[in-house]
Amino acid sequence: MGPDQRAYDEIRQHAELMELLSQVSRVALEEDDLEKVLSQVVNFLEDRLPVTIASMALLDETGQKFDTEVYAGRLLTDLTGREGGWPITEGVGGRCVRVGVPQLVLDVSADPDYIPGNPEVRSEYITPIR
């Protein structure tokens, strides 16, 4: 692949990402209730991306635990029903919050923080949204 093709592919990928973000923004603006907005966004992403699960989790007012999570896809283990919320001391999501940067886990079986929700999941990407 020559430099011209590589540049074209990068521009095309960037344009596709910008279109996806624009569509997500439109979906999010269609609803007033926060949980419904989150549900619509994760449903949108799960429909359009090759993922097993798409989810969004919100921290409580202390910033020490997740108290709301919505997901779309095939979650086979109930990770959302923990009484009192999910502490940020656990899981790759918790690590993402603690360090404040996106987490790319290419092999979930090799990550000591990964908590399985579906045996089909092989990799995971989590990013903080502020």
A tleap script that builds the chain and sets N, CA, C and O, in Angstrom:
source leaprc.protein.ff14SB
mol = sequence {
  NMET GLY PRO ASP GLN ARG ALA TYR ASP GLU
  ILE ARG GLN HIE ALA GLU LEU MET GLU LEU
  LEU SER GLN VAL SER ARG VAL ALA LEU GLU
  GLU ASP ASP LEU GLU LYS VAL LEU SER GLN
  VAL VAL ASN PHE LEU GLU ASP ARG LEU PRO
  VAL THR ILE ALA SER MET ALA LEU LEU ASP
  GLU THR GLY GLN LYS PHE ASP THR GLU VAL
  TYR ALA GLY ARG LEU LEU THR ASP LEU THR
  GLY ARG GLU GLY GLY TRP PRO ILE THR GLU
  GLY VAL GLY GLY ARG CYS VAL ARG VAL GLY
  VAL PRO GLN LEU VAL LEU ASP VAL SER ALA
  ASP PRO ASP TYR ILE PRO GLY ASN PRO GLU
  VAL ARG SER GLU TYR ILE THR PRO ILE CARG
}
set mol.1.N position { 0.850 -1.170 0.000 }
set mol.1.CA position { 0.000 0.000 0.000 }
set mol.1.C position { 0.897 1.236 0.000 }
set mol.1.O position { 1.767 1.381 0.859 }
set mol.2.N position { 0.682 2.110 -0.954 }
set mol.2.CA position { 1.491 3.308 -1.082 }
set mol.2.C position { 1.028 4.406 -0.140 }
set mol.2.O position { -0.021 4.283 0.492 }
set mol.3.N position { 1.807 5.481 -0.043 }
set mol.3.CA position { 1.475 6.581 0.860 }
set mol.3.C position { 0.151 7.256 0.496 }
set mol.3.O position { -0.577 7.697 1.386 }
set mol.4.N position { -0.174 7.344 -0.806 }
set mol.4.CA position { -1.442 7.963 -1.206 }
set mol.4.C position { -2.633 7.142 -0.721 }
set mol.4.O position { -3.610 7.703 -0.223 }
set mol.5.N position { -2.560 5.819 -0.863 }
set mol.5.CA position { -3.638 4.944 -0.420 }
set mol.5.C position { -3.784 5.010 1.106 }
set mol.5.O position { -4.899 5.044 1.626 }
set mol.6.N position { -2.658 5.027 1.811 }
set mol.6.CA position { -2.668 5.104 3.279 }
set mol.6.C position { -3.328 6.404 3.729 }
set mol.6.O position { -4.152 6.397 4.643 }
set mol.7.N position { -2.968 7.525 3.090 }
set mol.7.CA position { -3.560 8.818 3.427 }
set mol.7.C position { -5.060 8.811 3.142 }
set mol.7.O position { -5.851 9.310 3.943 }
set mol.8.N position { -5.448 8.246 2.004 }
set mol.8.CA position { -6.865 8.151 1.664 }
set mol.8.C position { -7.615 7.317 2.707 }
set mol.8.O position { -8.696 7.708 3.147 }
set mol.9.N position { -7.052 6.175 3.104 }
set mol.9.CA position { -7.699 5.306 4.095 }
set mol.9.C position { -7.853 6.022 5.438 }
set mol.9.O position { -8.883 5.887 6.098 }
set mol.10.N position { -6.836 6.779 5.840 }
set mol.10.CA position { -6.912 7.526 7.099 }
set mol.10.C position { -7.999 8.590 7.041 }
set mol.10.O position { -8.749 8.768 8.001 }
set mol.11.N position { -8.087 9.297 5.921 }
set mol.11.CA position { -9.129 10.327 5.759 }
set mol.11.C position { -10.509 9.685 5.761 }
set mol.11.O position { -11.433 10.218 6.376 }
set mol.12.N position { -10.668 8.551 5.086 }
set mol.12.CA position { -11.944 7.849 5.044 }
set mol.12.C position { -12.351 7.381 6.442 }
set mol.12.O position { -13.509 7.535 6.831 }
set mol.13.N position { -11.412 6.811 7.199 }
set mol.13.CA position { -11.705 6.347 8.552 }
set mol.13.C position { -12.093 7.515 9.457 }
set mol.13.O position { -13.006 7.404 10.275 }
set mol.14.N position { -11.389 8.633 9.301 }
set mol.14.CA position { -11.712 9.818 10.100 }
set mol.14.C position { -13.118 10.330 9.759 }
set mol.14.O position { -13.882 10.696 10.651 }
set mol.15.N position { -13.448 10.352 8.480 }
set mol.15.CA position { -14.786 10.798 8.056 }
set mol.15.C position { -15.864 9.862 8.590 }
set mol.15.O position { -16.922 10.322 9.021 }
set mol.16.N position { -15.610 8.553 8.569 }
set mol.16.CA position { -16.574 7.596 9.104 }
set mol.16.C position { -16.764 7.794 10.605 }
set mol.16.O position { -17.887 7.718 11.104 }
set mol.17.N position { -15.680 8.045 11.322 }
set mol.17.CA position { -15.769 8.298 12.759 }
set mol.17.C position { -16.555 9.571 13.040 }
set mol.17.O position { -17.396 9.593 13.938 }
set mol.18.N position { -16.292 10.625 12.285 }
set mol.18.CA position { -17.011 11.883 12.481 }
set mol.18.C position { -18.511 11.708 12.203 }
set mol.18.O position { -19.341 12.278 12.911 }
set mol.19.N position { -18.854 10.935 11.188 }
set mol.19.CA position { -20.260 10.656 10.884 }
set mol.19.C position { -20.903 9.868 12.017 }
set mol.19.O position { -22.034 10.156 12.409 }
set mol.20.N position { -20.195 8.880 12.542 }
set mol.20.CA position { -20.713 8.096 13.663 }
set mol.20.C position { -20.942 8.978 14.880 }
set mol.20.O position { -21.979 8.871 15.535 }
set mol.21.N position { -19.990 9.846 15.191 }
set mol.21.CA position { -20.146 10.757 16.328 }
set mol.21.C position { -21.312 11.715 16.116 }
set mol.21.O position { -22.041 12.024 17.059 }
set mol.22.N position { -21.488 12.179 14.902 }
set mol.22.CA position { -22.614 13.052 14.583 }
set mol.22.C position { -23.938 12.319 14.800 }
set mol.22.O position { -24.881 12.879 15.360 }
set mol.23.N position { -24.002 11.069 14.354 }
set mol.23.CA position { -25.216 10.278 14.536 }
set mol.23.C position { -25.483 10.011 16.018 }
set mol.23.O position { -26.632 10.083 16.456 }
set mol.24.N position { -24.442 9.705 16.794 }
set mol.24.CA position { -24.604 9.488 18.235 }
set mol.24.C position { -25.128 10.756 18.893 }
set mol.24.O position { -25.997 10.685 19.762 }
set mol.25.N position { -24.618 11.905 18.496 }
set mol.25.CA position { -25.086 13.180 19.056 }
set mol.25.C position { -26.565 13.389 18.768 }
set mol.25.O position { -27.317 13.819 19.642 }
set mol.26.N position { -26.982 13.086 17.545 }
set mol.26.CA position { -28.411 13.229 17.198 }
set mol.26.C position { -29.273 12.300 18.043 }
set mol.26.O position { -30.332 12.698 18.528 }
set mol.27.N position { -28.820 11.068 18.218 }
set mol.27.CA position { -29.566 10.106 19.040 }
set mol.27.C position { -29.677 10.625 20.473 }
set mol.27.O position { -30.746 10.556 21.079 }
set mol.28.N position { -28.589 11.138 21.006 }
set mol.28.CA position { -28.570 11.612 22.394 }
set mol.28.C position { -29.471 12.827 22.597 }
set mol.28.O position { -30.019 13.013 23.684 }
set mol.29.N position { -29.629 13.645 21.578 }
set mol.29.CA position { -30.440 14.855 21.714 }
set mol.29.C position { -31.940 14.589 21.613 }
set mol.29.O position { -32.745 15.485 21.865 }
set mol.30.N position { -32.320 13.365 21.245 }
set mol.30.CA position { -33.727 13.044 21.056 }
set mol.30.C position { -34.464 12.742 22.354 }
set mol.30.O position { -35.679 12.550 22.325 }
set mol.31.N position { -33.785 12.695 23.473 }
set mol.31.CA position { -34.391 12.258 24.726 }
set mol.31.C position { -33.982 13.185 25.863 }
set mol.31.O position { -32.888 13.748 25.853 }
set mol.32.N position { -34.874 13.341 26.848 }
set mol.32.CA position { -34.588 14.180 28.018 }
set mol.32.C position { -34.080 13.376 29.216 }
set mol.32.O position { -33.267 13.875 29.994 }
set mol.33.N position { -34.551 12.139 29.370 }
set mol.33.CA position { -34.194 11.299 30.506 }
set mol.33.C position { -32.796 10.704 30.290 }
set mol.33.O position { -32.541 10.082 29.260 }
set mol.34.N position { -31.894 10.894 31.259 }
set mol.34.CA position { -30.501 10.482 31.106 }
set mol.34.C position { -30.355 8.989 30.851 }
set mol.34.O position { -29.609 8.603 29.951 }
set mol.35.N position { -31.039 8.137 31.606 }
set mol.35.CA position { -30.906 6.697 31.384 }
set mol.35.C position { -31.410 6.294 30.000 }
set mol.35.O position { -30.849 5.396 29.372 }
set mol.36.N position { -32.461 6.952 29.525 }
set mol.36.CA position { -32.964 6.661 28.181 }
set mol.36.C position { -31.962 7.115 27.125 }
set mol.36.O position { -31.769 6.436 26.116 }
set mol.37.N position { -31.323 8.262 27.355 }
set mol.37.CA position { -30.290 8.737 26.429 }
set mol.37.C position { -29.160 7.714 26.360 }
set mol.37.O position { -28.726 7.330 25.274 }
set mol.38.N position { -28.689 7.278 27.519 }
set mol.38.CA position { -27.599 6.307 27.556 }
set mol.38.C position { -27.999 5.010 26.859 }
set mol.38.O position { -27.210 4.436 26.108 }
set mol.39.N position { -29.223 4.550 27.107 }
set mol.39.CA position { -29.704 3.326 26.457 }
set mol.39.C position { -29.742 3.482 24.945 }
set mol.39.O position { -29.340 2.578 24.212 }
set mol.40.N position { -30.225 4.630 24.477 }
set mol.40.CA position { -30.278 4.852 23.031 }
set mol.40.C position { -28.878 4.885 22.426 }
set mol.40.O position { -28.656 4.354 21.338 }
set mol.41.N position { -27.946 5.500 23.121 }
set mol.41.CA position { -26.572 5.581 22.609 }
set mol.41.C position { -25.941 4.197 22.543 }
set mol.41.O position { -25.350 3.847 21.522 }
set mol.42.N position { -26.050 3.394 23.615 }
set mol.42.CA position { -25.416 2.071 23.570 }
set mol.42.C position { -26.109 1.163 22.562 }
set mol.42.O position { -25.448 0.347 21.921 }
set mol.43.N position { -27.429 1.287 22.406 }
set mol.43.CA position { -28.124 0.509 21.379 }
set mol.43.C position { -27.640 0.903 19.987 }
set mol.43.O position { -27.413 0.044 19.135 }
set mol.44.N position { -27.484 2.200 19.764 }
set mol.44.CA position { -26.988 2.708 18.484 }
set mol.44.C position { -25.597 2.142 18.189 }
set mol.44.O position { -25.344 1.652 17.089 }
set mol.45.N position { -24.698 2.210 19.174 }
set mol.45.CA position { -23.333 1.731 18.978 }
set mol.45.C position { -23.294 0.220 18.753 }
set mol.45.O position { -22.562 -0.263 17.889 }
set mol.46.N position { -24.075 -0.520 19.524 }
set mol.46.CA position { -24.090 -1.969 19.384 }
set mol.46.C position { -24.628 -2.392 18.016 }
set mol.46.O position { -24.187 -3.390 17.446 }
set mol.47.N position { -25.587 -1.619 17.499 }
set mol.47.CA position { -26.143 -1.905 16.169 }
set mol.47.C position { -25.139 -1.650 15.049 }
set mol.47.O position { -25.158 -2.347 14.034 }
set mol.48.N position { -24.265 -0.664 15.217 }
set mol.48.CA position { -23.414 -0.220 14.119 }
set mol.48.C position { -21.950 -0.648 14.203 }
set mol.48.O position { -21.201 -0.507 13.236 }
set mol.49.N position { -21.552 -1.162 15.339 }
set mol.49.CA position { -20.155 -1.577 15.495 }
set mol.49.C position { -20.089 -3.089 15.692 }
set mol.49.O position { -21.031 -3.685 16.214 }
set mol.50.N position { -19.004 -3.704 15.287 }
set mol.50.CA position { -18.872 -5.155 15.458 }
set mol.50.C position { -18.461 -5.507 16.891 }
set mol.50.O position { -17.335 -5.944 17.131 }
set mol.51.N position { -19.384 -5.314 17.838 }
set mol.51.CA position { -19.101 -5.572 19.244 }
set mol.51.C position { -20.107 -6.563 19.815 }
set mol.51.O position { -21.227 -6.683 19.318 }
set mol.52.N position { -19.700 -7.264 20.855 }
set mol.52.CA position { -20.589 -8.173 21.564 }
set mol.52.C position { -21.444 -7.392 22.549 }
set mol.52.O position { -22.633 -7.667 22.706 }
set mol.53.N position { -20.830 -6.414 23.213 }
set mol.53.CA position { -21.511 -5.606 24.226 }
set mol.53.C position { -21.039 -4.159 24.094 }
set mol.53.O position { -19.854 -3.897 23.893 }
set mol.54.N position { -21.976 -3.232 24.210 }
set mol.54.CA position { -21.647 -1.807 24.346 }
set mol.54.C position { -22.296 -1.359 25.644 }
set mol.54.O position { -23.454 -1.688 25.903 }
set mol.55.N position { -21.575 -0.620 26.454 }
set mol.55.CA position { -22.160 -0.172 27.720 }
set mol.55.C position { -21.627 1.196 28.104 }
set mol.55.O position { -20.580 1.642 27.636 }
set mol.56.N position { -22.390 1.844 28.975 }
set mol.56.CA position { -21.970 3.108 29.571 }
set mol.56.C position { -22.318 3.024 31.043 }
set mol.56.O position { -23.391 2.547 31.413 }
set mol.57.N position { -21.401 3.491 31.882 }
set mol.57.CA position { -21.621 3.469 33.321 }
set mol.57.C position { -21.357 4.859 33.878 }
set mol.57.O position { -20.451 5.565 33.434 }
set mol.58.N position { -22.159 5.230 34.851 }
set mol.58.CA position { -22.022 6.535 35.501 }
set mol.58.C position { -21.551 6.349 36.934 }
set mol.58.O position { -21.952 5.410 37.622 }
set mol.59.N position { -20.702 7.255 37.365 }
set mol.59.CA position { -20.248 7.255 38.751 }
set mol.59.C position { -21.280 7.920 39.649 }
set mol.59.O position { -22.051 8.771 39.204 }
set mol.60.N position { -21.287 7.527 40.907 }
set mol.60.CA position { -22.144 8.206 41.883 }
set mol.60.C position { -21.531 9.562 42.233 }
set mol.60.O position { -20.485 9.933 41.701 }
set mol.61.N position { -22.178 10.283 43.114 }
set mol.61.CA position { -21.714 11.642 43.447 }
set mol.61.C position { -20.361 11.654 44.154 }
set mol.61.O position { -19.680 12.679 44.144 }
set mol.62.N position { -19.953 10.535 44.771 }
set mol.62.CA position { -18.649 10.484 45.432 }
set mol.62.C position { -17.521 10.193 44.456 }
set mol.62.O position { -16.355 10.448 44.761 }
set mol.63.N position { -17.857 9.657 43.280 }
set mol.63.CA position { -16.848 9.279 42.304 }
set mol.63.C position { -16.113 8.002 42.669 }
set mol.63.O position { -15.070 7.701 42.090 }
set mol.64.N position { -16.651 7.240 43.634 }
set mol.64.CA position { -15.987 6.027 44.101 }
set mol.64.C position { -16.649 4.733 43.645 }
set mol.64.O position { -16.114 3.646 43.863 }
set mol.65.N position { -17.819 4.854 43.009 }
set mol.65.CA position { -18.488 3.651 42.512 }
set mol.65.C position { -19.399 4.014 41.347 }
set mol.65.O position { -19.872 5.143 41.219 }
set mol.66.N position { -19.627 3.005 40.498 }
set mol.66.CA position { -20.582 3.142 39.412 }
set mol.66.C position { -21.961 2.840 40.003 }
set mol.66.O position { -22.148 1.802 40.639 }
set mol.67.N position { -22.903 3.720 39.802 }
set mol.67.CA position { -24.232 3.424 40.345 }
set mol.67.C position { -25.283 3.257 39.258 }
set mol.67.O position { -26.416 2.869 39.542 }
set mol.68.N position { -24.912 3.547 38.015 }
set mol.68.CA position { -25.821 3.357 36.885 }
set mol.68.C position { -25.034 2.747 35.739 }
set mol.68.O position { -23.952 3.222 35.395 }
set mol.69.N position { -25.583 1.689 35.149 }
set mol.69.CA position { -24.971 1.134 33.943 }
set mol.69.C position { -26.080 0.694 33.007 }
set mol.69.O position { -27.056 0.063 33.413 }
set mol.70.N position { -25.900 1.045 31.744 }
set mol.70.CA position { -26.806 0.568 30.701 }
set mol.70.C position { -25.954 -0.157 29.679 }
set mol.70.O position { -24.792 0.189 29.467 }
set mol.71.N position { -26.536 -1.163 29.048 }
set mol.71.CA position { -25.779 -1.908 28.055 }
set mol.71.C position { -26.699 -2.408 26.960 }
set mol.71.O position { -27.915 -2.505 27.130 }
set mol.72.N position { -26.091 -2.719 25.845 }
set mol.72.CA position { -26.775 -3.358 24.720 }
set mol.72.C position { -25.879 -4.488 24.264 }
set mol.72.O position { -24.656 -4.349 24.249 }
set mol.73.N position { -26.472 -5.597 23.895 }
set mol.73.CA position { -25.703 -6.742 23.454 }
set mol.73.C position { -25.965 -7.928 24.341 }
set mol.73.O position { -26.986 -8.007 25.024 }
set mol.74.N position { -25.023 -8.855 24.320 }
set mol.74.CA position { -25.209 -10.128 25.000 }
set mol.74.C position { -24.403 -10.197 26.289 }
set mol.74.O position { -23.301 -10.746 26.310 }
set mol.75.N position { -24.948 -9.644 27.353 }
set mol.75.CA position { -24.343 -9.757 28.676 }
set mol.75.C position { -24.935 -11.003 29.317 }
set mol.75.O position { -26.144 -11.073 29.536 }
set mol.76.N position { -24.098 -11.981 29.620 }
set mol.76.CA position { -24.589 -13.252 30.139 }
set mol.76.C position { -24.495 -13.356 31.651 }
set mol.76.O position { -25.095 -14.252 32.246 }
set mol.77.N position { -23.757 -12.461 32.279 }
set mol.77.CA position { -23.620 -12.438 33.722 }
set mol.77.C position { -24.171 -11.111 34.206 }
set mol.77.O position { -23.920 -10.076 33.588 }
set mol.78.N position { -24.917 -11.123 35.300 }
set mol.78.CA position { -25.479 -9.875 35.811 }
set mol.78.C position { -24.415 -9.112 36.578 }
set mol.78.O position { -24.216 -9.327 37.773 }
set mol.79.N position { -23.742 -8.226 35.882 }
set mol.79.CA position { -22.724 -7.386 36.513 }
set mol.79.C position { -23.308 -6.067 36.979 }
set mol.79.O position { -22.643 -5.309 37.684 }
set mol.80.N position { -24.538 -5.788 36.595 }
set mol.80.CA position { -25.129 -4.487 36.903 }
set mol.80.C position { -25.923 -4.495 38.196 }
set mol.80.O position { -26.220 -3.424 38.726 }
set mol.81.N position { -26.279 -5.657 38.727 }
set mol.81.CA position { -27.187 -5.715 39.854 }
set mol.81.C position { -26.531 -5.717 41.215 }
set mol.81.O position { -27.157 -6.167 42.175 }
set mol.82.N position { -25.325 -5.248 41.352 }
set mol.82.CA position { -24.641 -5.248 42.645 }
set mol.82.C position { -25.253 -4.208 43.564 }
set mol.82.O position { -25.395 -3.041 43.201 }
set mol.83.N position { -25.607 -4.647 44.745 }
set mol.83.CA position { -26.200 -3.728 45.715 }
set mol.83.C position { -25.177 -2.664 46.106 }
set mol.83.O position { -24.034 -2.979 46.438 }
set mol.84.N position { -25.593 -1.424 46.065 }
set mol.84.CA position { -24.717 -0.322 46.433 }
set mol.84.C position { -23.806 0.149 45.326 }
set mol.84.O position { -23.050 1.101 45.519 }
set mol.85.N position { -23.854 -0.495 44.159 }
set mol.85.CA position { -23.036 -0.061 43.035 }
set mol.85.C position { -21.787 -0.897 42.871 }
set mol.85.O position { -21.547 -1.854 43.606 }
set mol.86.N position { -21.005 -0.510 41.893 }
set mol.86.CA position { -19.791 -1.225 41.512 }
set mol.86.C position { -18.601 -0.339 41.873 }
set mol.86.O position { -18.463 0.734 41.286 }
set mol.87.N position { -17.730 -0.735 42.816 }
set mol.87.CA position { -16.620 0.138 43.226 }
set mol.87.C position { -15.577 0.305 42.123 }
set mol.87.O position { -15.343 -0.613 41.336 }
set mol.88.N position { -14.967 1.457 42.073 }
set mol.88.CA position { -13.947 1.726 41.052 }
set mol.88.C position { -12.634 1.002 41.347 }
set mol.88.O position { -11.671 1.121 40.590 }
set mol.89.N position { -12.599 0.263 42.433 }
set mol.89.CA position { -11.412 -0.545 42.746 }
set mol.89.C position { -11.431 -1.868 42.003 }
set mol.89.O position { -10.477 -2.641 42.093 }
set mol.90.N position { -12.525 -2.149 41.253 }
set mol.90.CA position { -12.663 -3.428 40.562 }
set mol.90.C position { -12.833 -3.232 39.062 }
set mol.90.O position { -13.383 -2.229 38.610 }
set mol.91.N position { -12.352 -4.205 38.302 }
set mol.91.CA position { -12.596 -4.253 36.866 }
set mol.91.C position { -11.740 -3.299 36.050 }
set mol.91.O position { -11.082 -2.404 36.580 }
set mol.92.N position { -11.771 -3.521 34.748 }
set mol.92.CA position { -11.051 -2.647 33.824 }
set mol.92.C position { -11.713 -1.271 33.807 }
set mol.92.O position { -11.030 -0.256 33.671 }
set mol.93.N position { -13.049 -1.233 33.945 }
set mol.93.CA position { -13.748 0.048 34.026 }
set mol.93.C position { -13.291 0.862 35.223 }
set mol.93.O position { -13.083 2.071 35.119 }
set mol.94.N position { -13.136 0.198 36.359 }
set mol.94.CA position { -12.629 0.885 37.548 }
set mol.94.C position { -11.223 1.404 37.341 }
set mol.94.O position { -10.899 2.522 37.741 }
set mol.95.N position { -10.382 0.584 36.711 }
set mol.95.CA position { -9.013 1.023 36.407 }
set mol.95.C position { -9.032 2.241 35.499 }
set mol.95.O position { -8.250 3.175 35.683 }
set mol.96.N position { -9.934 2.229 34.512 }
set mol.96.CA position { -10.048 3.360 33.592 }
set mol.96.C position { -10.350 4.646 34.356 }
set mol.96.O position { -9.770 5.696 34.078 }
set mol.97.N position { -11.260 4.554 35.317 }
set mol.97.CA position { -11.603 5.727 36.125 }
set mol.97.C position { -10.423 6.149 36.990 }
set mol.97.O position { -10.108 7.335 37.088 }
set mol.98.N position { -9.778 5.179 37.613 }
set mol.98.CA position { -8.675 5.501 38.532 }
set mol.98.C position { -7.508 6.177 37.820 }
set mol.98.O position { -6.922 7.119 38.352 }
set mol.99.N position { -7.163 5.701 36.611 }
set mol.99.CA position { -6.009 6.283 35.914 }
set mol.99.C position { -6.407 7.408 34.973 }
set mol.99.O position { -5.567 8.211 34.570 }
set mol.100.N position { -7.703 7.469 34.618 }
set mol.100.CA position { -8.208 8.581 33.821 }
set mol.100.C position { -7.859 8.563 32.347 }
set mol.100.O position { -7.967 9.588 31.674 }
set mol.101.N position { -7.437 7.402 31.828 }
set mol.101.CA position { -7.115 7.295 30.405 }
set mol.101.C position { -7.790 6.047 29.833 }
set mol.101.O position { -8.088 5.108 30.572 }
set mol.102.N position { -8.031 6.035 28.516 }
set mol.102.CA position { -8.654 4.861 27.894 }
set mol.102.C position { -7.854 3.590 28.158 }
set mol.102.O position { -6.632 3.621 28.306 }
set mol.103.N position { -8.572 2.476 28.214 }
set mol.103.CA position { -7.964 1.177 28.433 }
set mol.103.C position { -8.286 0.273 27.255 }
set mol.103.O position { -9.457 0.020 26.969 }
set mol.104.N position { -7.264 -0.214 26.570 }
set mol.104.CA position { -7.421 -1.178 25.495 }
set mol.104.C position { -6.867 -2.505 25.994 }
set mol.104.O position { -5.675 -2.630 26.277 }
set mol.105.N position { -7.745 -3.487 26.095 }
set mol.105.CA position { -7.358 -4.815 26.540 }
set mol.105.C position { -7.507 -5.732 25.324 }
set mol.105.O position { -8.622 -6.077 24.933 }
set mol.106.N position { -6.398 -6.116 24.740 }
set mol.106.CA position { -6.432 -6.944 23.538 }
set mol.106.C position { -6.771 -8.402 23.844 }
set mol.106.O position { -7.343 -9.094 23.003 }
set mol.107.N position { -6.424 -8.866 25.031 }
set mol.107.CA position { -6.715 -10.238 25.445 }
set mol.107.C position { -7.243 -10.200 26.872 }
set mol.107.O position { -6.469 -10.110 27.825 }
set mol.108.N position { -8.568 -10.269 27.016 }
set mol.108.CA position { -9.170 -10.151 28.351 }
set mol.108.C position { -8.718 -11.277 29.278 }
set mol.108.O position { -8.680 -11.087 30.494 }
set mol.109.N position { -8.376 -12.442 28.734 }
set mol.109.CA position { -7.947 -13.553 29.587 }
set mol.109.C position { -6.596 -13.284 30.243 }
set mol.109.O position { -6.249 -13.930 31.231 }
set mol.110.N position { -5.838 -12.340 29.704 }
set mol.110.CA position { -4.522 -12.015 30.252 }
set mol.110.C position { -4.549 -10.793 31.165 }
set mol.110.O position { -3.515 -10.421 31.721 }
set mol.111.N position { -5.708 -10.164 31.330 }
set mol.111.CA position { -5.793 -8.956 32.153 }
set mol.111.C position { -6.344 -9.321 33.531 }
set mol.111.O position { -7.468 -9.810 33.634 }
set mol.112.N position { -5.564 -9.088 34.588 }
set mol.112.CA position { -6.015 -9.479 35.925 }
set mol.112.C position { -7.226 -8.700 36.425 }
set mol.112.O position { -7.908 -9.158 37.342 }
set mol.113.N position { -7.509 -7.546 35.851 }
set mol.113.CA position { -8.646 -6.738 36.295 }
set mol.113.C position { -9.942 -7.068 35.566 }
set mol.113.O position { -11.015 -6.646 35.997 }
set mol.114.N position { -9.860 -7.809 34.481 }
set mol.114.CA position { -11.053 -8.079 33.681 }
set mol.114.C position { -12.035 -8.963 34.449 }
set mol.114.O position { -11.651 -9.978 35.031 }
set mol.115.N position { -13.301 -8.563 34.439 }
set mol.115.CA position { -14.382 -9.337 35.051 }
set mol.115.C position { -15.290 -9.787 33.915 }
set mol.115.O position { -15.918 -8.951 33.265 }
set mol.116.N position { -15.373 -11.102 33.662 }
set mol.116.CA position { -16.134 -11.587 32.509 }
set mol.116.C position { -17.633 -11.361 32.641 }
set mol.116.O position { -18.226 -11.551 33.703 }
set mol.117.N position { -18.221 -10.950 31.529 }
set mol.117.CA position { -19.663 -10.801 31.443 }
set mol.117.C position { -20.237 -11.653 30.336 }
set mol.117.O position { -21.439 -11.918 30.301 }
set mol.118.N position { -19.368 -12.087 29.420 }
set mol.118.CA position { -19.776 -12.930 28.312 }
set mol.118.C position { -18.524 -13.657 27.814 }
set mol.118.O position { -17.526 -13.008 27.501 }
set mol.119.N position { -18.557 -14.983 27.736 }
set mol.119.CA position { -17.358 -15.723 27.313 }
set mol.119.C position { -16.946 -15.457 25.865 }
set mol.119.O position { -15.833 -15.811 25.476 }
set mol.120.N position { -17.817 -14.841 25.054 }
set mol.120.CA position { -17.463 -14.509 23.676 }
set mol.120.C position { -16.520 -13.317 23.585 }
set mol.120.O position { -15.838 -13.143 22.576 }
set mol.121.N position { -16.475 -12.501 24.623 }
set mol.121.CA position { -15.652 -11.287 24.608 }
set mol.121.C position { -14.187 -11.677 24.685 }
set mol.121.O position { -13.770 -12.409 25.582 }
set mol.122.N position { -13.418 -11.182 23.740 }
set mol.122.CA position { -11.982 -11.469 23.683 }
set mol.122.C position { -11.136 -10.222 23.955 }
set mol.122.O position { -9.998 -10.323 24.413 }
set mol.123.N position { -11.705 -9.048 23.669 }
set mol.123.CA position { -10.985 -7.798 23.892 }
set mol.123.C position { -11.986 -6.762 24.398 }
set mol.123.O position { -13.200 -6.940 24.306 }
set mol.124.N position { -11.436 -5.678 24.932 }
set mol.124.CA position { -12.302 -4.652 25.519 }
set mol.124.C position { -11.627 -3.294 25.371 }
set mol.124.O position { -10.411 -3.160 25.514 }
set mol.125.N position { -12.445 -2.301 25.084 }
set mol.125.CA position { -11.942 -0.924 25.034 }
set mol.125.C position { -12.862 -0.086 25.899 }
set mol.125.O position { -14.080 -0.096 25.723 }
set mol.126.N position { -12.270 0.635 26.832 }
set mol.126.CA position { -13.030 1.491 27.739 }
set mol.126.C position { -12.389 2.868 27.724 }
set mol.126.O position { -11.166 3.002 27.772 }
set mol.127.N position { -13.238 3.889 27.655 }
set mol.127.CA position { -12.701 5.249 27.693 }
set mol.127.C position { -13.524 6.094 28.660 }
set mol.127.O position { -14.747 5.966 28.717 }
set mol.128.N position { -12.856 6.948 29.412 }
set mol.128.CA position { -13.612 7.840 30.299 }
set mol.128.C position { -14.247 8.975 29.494 }
set mol.128.O position { -13.633 9.511 28.571 }
set mol.129.N position { -15.441 9.324 29.842 }
set mol.129.CA position { -16.121 10.467 29.229 }
set mol.129.C position { -16.399 11.453 30.347 }
set mol.129.O position { -17.040 11.113 31.341 }
set mol.130.N position { -15.929 12.644 30.185 }
set mol.130.CA position { -16.119 13.642 31.246 }
set mol.130.C position { -17.058 14.718 30.776 }
set mol.130.O position { -17.349 15.653 31.522 }
savepdb mol mol.pdb
quit
